[in-house]
């Protein structure tokens, strides 16, 4: 009954001509699914004057790109974008359709799923297919992250899911790849739109966004109090890192919400992650476990944070961190005058 | 101005416990609360009503009979009335079936008093999907604006509302025609401490309860479990990663080892971003 | 102008809810105000609920109330460092209707009970703290809460705000406690499977037991410890008067830790996971410290009126009974439309006529005696243990000689006359 539905699709989210990282990650994940199912992988790109992005999409793994280029699609709006996506999906019938779980991706996917009367799995962190039934197995944290649930959509097509940023891996960019570009016309009129984007205001205050930082020093409730938490800031400053924290720390008011790492905060993959006085609750771990090099400092040898740490120090942060700061300062001097602070 | 806020009763996932043997929720450990985002949604409706100087706030929930508790909670915050749709036919709904049932209830409410604005929480902390709000908007054919962080201004003559919508690295300033549907997070406002008369009103309040028969033009196969395209295949505990190496010695020795290990990452450290 | 009620009840513990329930059932307009997130959210109790007084309010409540287990066995331990002399009573008839007592967890129980009140028409407002009574012309006319527009008015205000009744103090009905008038009790709820509980306590399905422990449970200080079995958890707690705690420089939690790791207790708790930890005061001043319980437009019930029998650890039953009697006095006062002190004093009369004040009078000197003569706890209990050990050890000595030796050692240790004096004093205190 679903023979008409073939192919794996990824919605390519672009903001002002720049492709979101999660879309490239999804091309990587989608490639695997498409190969398993022996079907092409397609990117779906909407916007105004965005055609030059197509080669990039192909170089990250797509076999073809569907493009809808229209003035009304200049800025993201649910009403206009969903029209384009639905048009494509109804015409070309993909069996699997993935979106990044960003504010726009979630918004779009929810609206599209409603119109297509199909299932949508939110915030997926693991993807697989059951080849026999060509069934997408989308797994996601449930009950506040204490457990994983695999969600299936047996009787409807396409099978849709939004996928969390930073959990899938993008392929190496390969400029030698070739693919097809399929342009689609759409009839849209600005007068029909009930929402208007008057302007876009970028957050200029951003220091280093947590999600972009290479080195993160994160502290937990184990720092004792606001004053104890100053050690985290001090260490971060010494090594030029960005500060992060657990939800408990944010709720205690030691850090603003933007600095929270974890399920209800940011998912990050820095090169180095310090977890200090953090117990390692599952909701925290899902936000940082893919960091390259994780150093945990905790006085409880059984703290679960040690399970994900590359190196662990069992000890009192109040003793360890000041020594670390001291040693780093020595190291920094050795490194010489290359250091500059803003 | 008639504002309807959709509110859901959820288990408090902060204190939730999972039975490791059966992989199910230990209900005893999870008191039911008003979805925290929905509390902000109701508070925003109260703010809007104050801002424009008039209006009626209704809340709507779908759930078992005990879900009247979240309607009362909403009255405490300042809602004027509340509807609960409760029927076995609704049970087991995923987001698609939920948005269908809620949209049917909204149609009925709209007959009693025309709806100008629907507000939903950004997501419910149990399902964490954030799909129901946009789903409702599609079914009612009104524009959804998700992730609203500020409701700035109403223009009653033009029937438009000015909003700020959060995006990845900033916000969009949006002008939307209403009726429309907003979803809101926690940044949008602070929940105020409810005045005593609201508390007494809530204690006394009897929500309006509808079954599926009270709704019109309902296509029953779209409801509940039957109307839900997604099903839960299996539940499992995420595989536990193996830990790395623990450094030994006293504090000084541990720190010295760590510094040595970080030698080759020096160029990452002290580099500014 | 804010709404006026017939009755405002402050607090949704057993005392407040009994009162609110009874008033509403008789057609009065009742507002009940509780500071917790829900009734029971902040309440601590070892966990024995007595059937009688509860049944006077809701007949056959056991058919629907969230109870843990009917108590079919009550044990007493006189515990020393590595031994305990135990006795008790187990009766299967207690496991059948109409039952004797039940173990309960306060959070679900108080919520259920309060809901029964709401069903009778009580308006229950949670998460709201009553800051003070509003007094006009020497009469309490309402309360002020911590909320915006927070004043509410009523003919009668019932203070059921528990042991530390700040509101009672504000009205000058009672003073700050003396440290010897209150016990500080700490308690933990420990998760344990049904099977383990049944095995370790020798129980079957839907049977519960209570253990009261004297002696080394408090390191010899005035006070007692208890272990109660719930469905799938155990309540363990220990309390001593604030004064002995200060005297012995004890920290409450240390005492509980000491108890939990005591070799006599540890095997019962083994493998359990701590669910919650609670600390609470119990008024133990008894008869002498019961304050004025009725004033113009105001009544005090339950712990707020210091109605606790420390020796038998009865409190919730007195709370319920007093709440009900207060309600009855209010209903009469309403009929007379007279809420003056003399009209409300009907409650005081009923209280002094009931088992509550009679029981409290009977034990009126007990706490005092035990407080001033610590030998009951730190000498006799070990002595009894040594005696029992000697008596039950088979070593070739005749039983008769053993008894002689035991008597000699007891009187030898403390002196014959002293022993007789102690016994007499103790007997007088509890007779
Ligand atoms: C739905 C849901 C979503 C959530 N989302 C998130 C999220 O996004 N991010 C998040 O972080 N949490 C989240 N949580 C909360 C999470 O479950 C934990 O409660 C939280 O991560 C714990 O924070 P913590 O490690 O700082 O504190 P704790 O768990 O209290 O741990 C403190 C640690 O510090 C150690 N310590 C104490 N003193 C010292 C010392 N002197 N030196 C060294 N170590 C010391 C202790 O041994 C302990 O391990 C969420 C929970 C739920 C239910
Ligand atoms: C460890 C322990 C073990 C016990 N064991 C037993 C036992 O086994 N059996 C037994 O019968 N009794 C026992 N008791 C005694 C029993 O718990 C009390 O006697 C009984 O709870 C008294 O009921 P109450 O309604 O007077 O007060 P409480 O139960 O204390 O209720 C007072 C209520 O008032 C609320 N409140 C207080 N101030 C305000 C305010 N200003 N505004 C609004 N609300 C307010 C509180 O939140 C609380 O809910 C025990 C006590 C303790 C501490
Ligand atoms: N059963 C329900 N009853 C009322 N509103 C709901 C229900 N389920 C979801 N909602 C609304 O939709 C929002 C998002 O929910 P979800 O899509 O489940 O994350 C919630 O914050 C509510 O406003």
PDB file of C-alpha atoms and ligand atoms in Angstrom, chain B residues 6-9 35 37-38 60-63 95 98 102 119-133 136, ligand 3:
ATOM      1  CA  UNK B   6      -4.756  24.933  26.235  1.00  0.00           C
ATOM      2  CA  UNK B   7      -3.486  23.433  29.461  1.00  0.00           C
ATOM      3  CA  UNK B   8      -2.309  19.916  30.172  1.00  0.00           C
ATOM      4  CA  UNK B   9      -1.926  17.907  33.332  1.00  0.00           C
ATOM      5  CA  UNK B  35       2.462  21.735  32.721  1.00  0.00           C
ATOM      6  CA  UNK B  37       4.842  26.122  30.261  1.00  0.00           C
ATOM      7  CA  UNK B  38       1.058  26.212  30.280  1.00  0.00           C
ATOM      8  CA  UNK B  60      -9.222  24.002  27.749  1.00  0.00           C
ATOM      9  CA  UNK B  61      -7.777  20.673  28.749  1.00  0.00           C
ATOM     10  CA  UNK B  62      -8.114  17.125  27.582  1.00  0.00           C
ATOM     11  CA  UNK B  63      -7.506  14.403  30.102  1.00  0.00           C
ATOM     12  CA  UNK B  95      -0.085  14.634  19.175  1.00  0.00           C
ATOM     13  CA  UNK B  98      -4.779  15.334  20.533  1.00  0.00           C
ATOM     14  CA  UNK B 102      -8.760  19.917  21.044  1.00  0.00           C
ATOM     15  CA  UNK B 119      -2.201  30.122  23.479  1.00  0.00           C
ATOM     16  CA  UNK B 120      -0.375  26.843  24.118  1.00  0.00           C
ATOM     17  CA  UNK B 121       2.718  25.948  26.081  1.00  0.00           C
ATOM     18  CA  UNK B 122       5.937  25.543  24.115  1.00  0.00           C
ATOM     19  CA  UNK B 123       5.831  21.880  25.010  1.00  0.00           C
ATOM     20  CA  UNK B 124       4.477  19.546  27.633  1.00  0.00           C
ATOM     21  CA  UNK B 125       7.154  18.199  29.955  1.00  0.00           C
ATOM     22  CA  UNK B 126       5.915  14.626  29.727  1.00  0.00           C
ATOM     23  CA  UNK B 127       5.903  14.220  25.953  1.00  0.00           C
ATOM     24  CA  UNK B 128       8.276  17.075  25.234  1.00  0.00           C
ATOM     25  CA  UNK B 129       7.079  17.337  21.640  1.00  0.00           C
ATOM     26  CA  UNK B 130       5.702  20.843  21.159  1.00  0.00           C
ATOM     27  CA  UNK B 131       3.633  19.502  18.275  1.00  0.00           C
ATOM     28  CA  UNK B 132       0.129  19.959  19.587  1.00  0.00           C
ATOM     29  CA  UNK B 133       0.039  23.757  19.309  1.00  0.00           C
ATOM     30  CA  UNK B 136      -4.303  22.829  16.445  1.00  0.00           C
TER      31      UNK B 136
HETATM   32  N1  LIG D   3      -4.217  16.966  26.580  1.00  0.00           N
HETATM   33  C1  LIG D   3      -4.031  18.279  26.386  1.00  0.00           C
HETATM   34  N2  LIG D   3      -4.959  19.157  26.822  1.00  0.00           N
HETATM   35  C2  LIG D   3      -4.799  20.483  26.621  1.00  0.00           C
HETATM   36  N3  LIG D   3      -3.729  21.025  26.053  1.00  0.00           N
HETATM   37  C3  LIG D   3      -2.762  20.204  25.605  1.00  0.00           C
HETATM   38  C4  LIG D   3      -2.862  18.795  25.743  1.00  0.00           C
HETATM   39  N4  LIG D   3      -1.760  18.252  25.206  1.00  0.00           N
HETATM   40  C5  LIG D   3      -0.987  19.277  24.763  1.00  0.00           C
HETATM   41  N5  LIG D   3      -1.599  20.458  24.993  1.00  0.00           N
HETATM   42  C6  LIG D   3      -1.115  21.815  24.672  1.00  0.00           C
HETATM   43  O1  LIG D   3      -0.075  21.721  23.726  1.00  0.00           O
HETATM   44  C7  LIG D   3       1.158  22.166  24.277  1.00  0.00           C
HETATM   45  C8  LIG D   3       2.291  21.330  23.736  1.00  0.00           C
HETATM   46  O2  LIG D   3       2.160  19.990  24.116  1.00  0.00           O
HETATM   47  P1  LIG D   3       3.045  18.819  23.479  1.00  0.00           P
HETATM   48  O3  LIG D   3       2.892  18.964  22.008  1.00  0.00           O
HETATM   49  O4  LIG D   3       2.452  17.558  23.999  1.00  0.00           O
HETATM   50  O5  LIG D   3       4.460  19.053  23.913  1.00  0.00           O
HETATM   51  C9  LIG D   3       0.962  22.095  25.767  1.00  0.00           C
HETATM   52  O6  LIG D   3       1.827  22.991  26.438  1.00  0.00           O
HETATM   53  C10 LIG D   3      -0.503  22.471  25.897  1.00  0.00           C
HETATM   54  O7  LIG D   3      -0.677  23.866  25.788  1.00  0.00           O
END
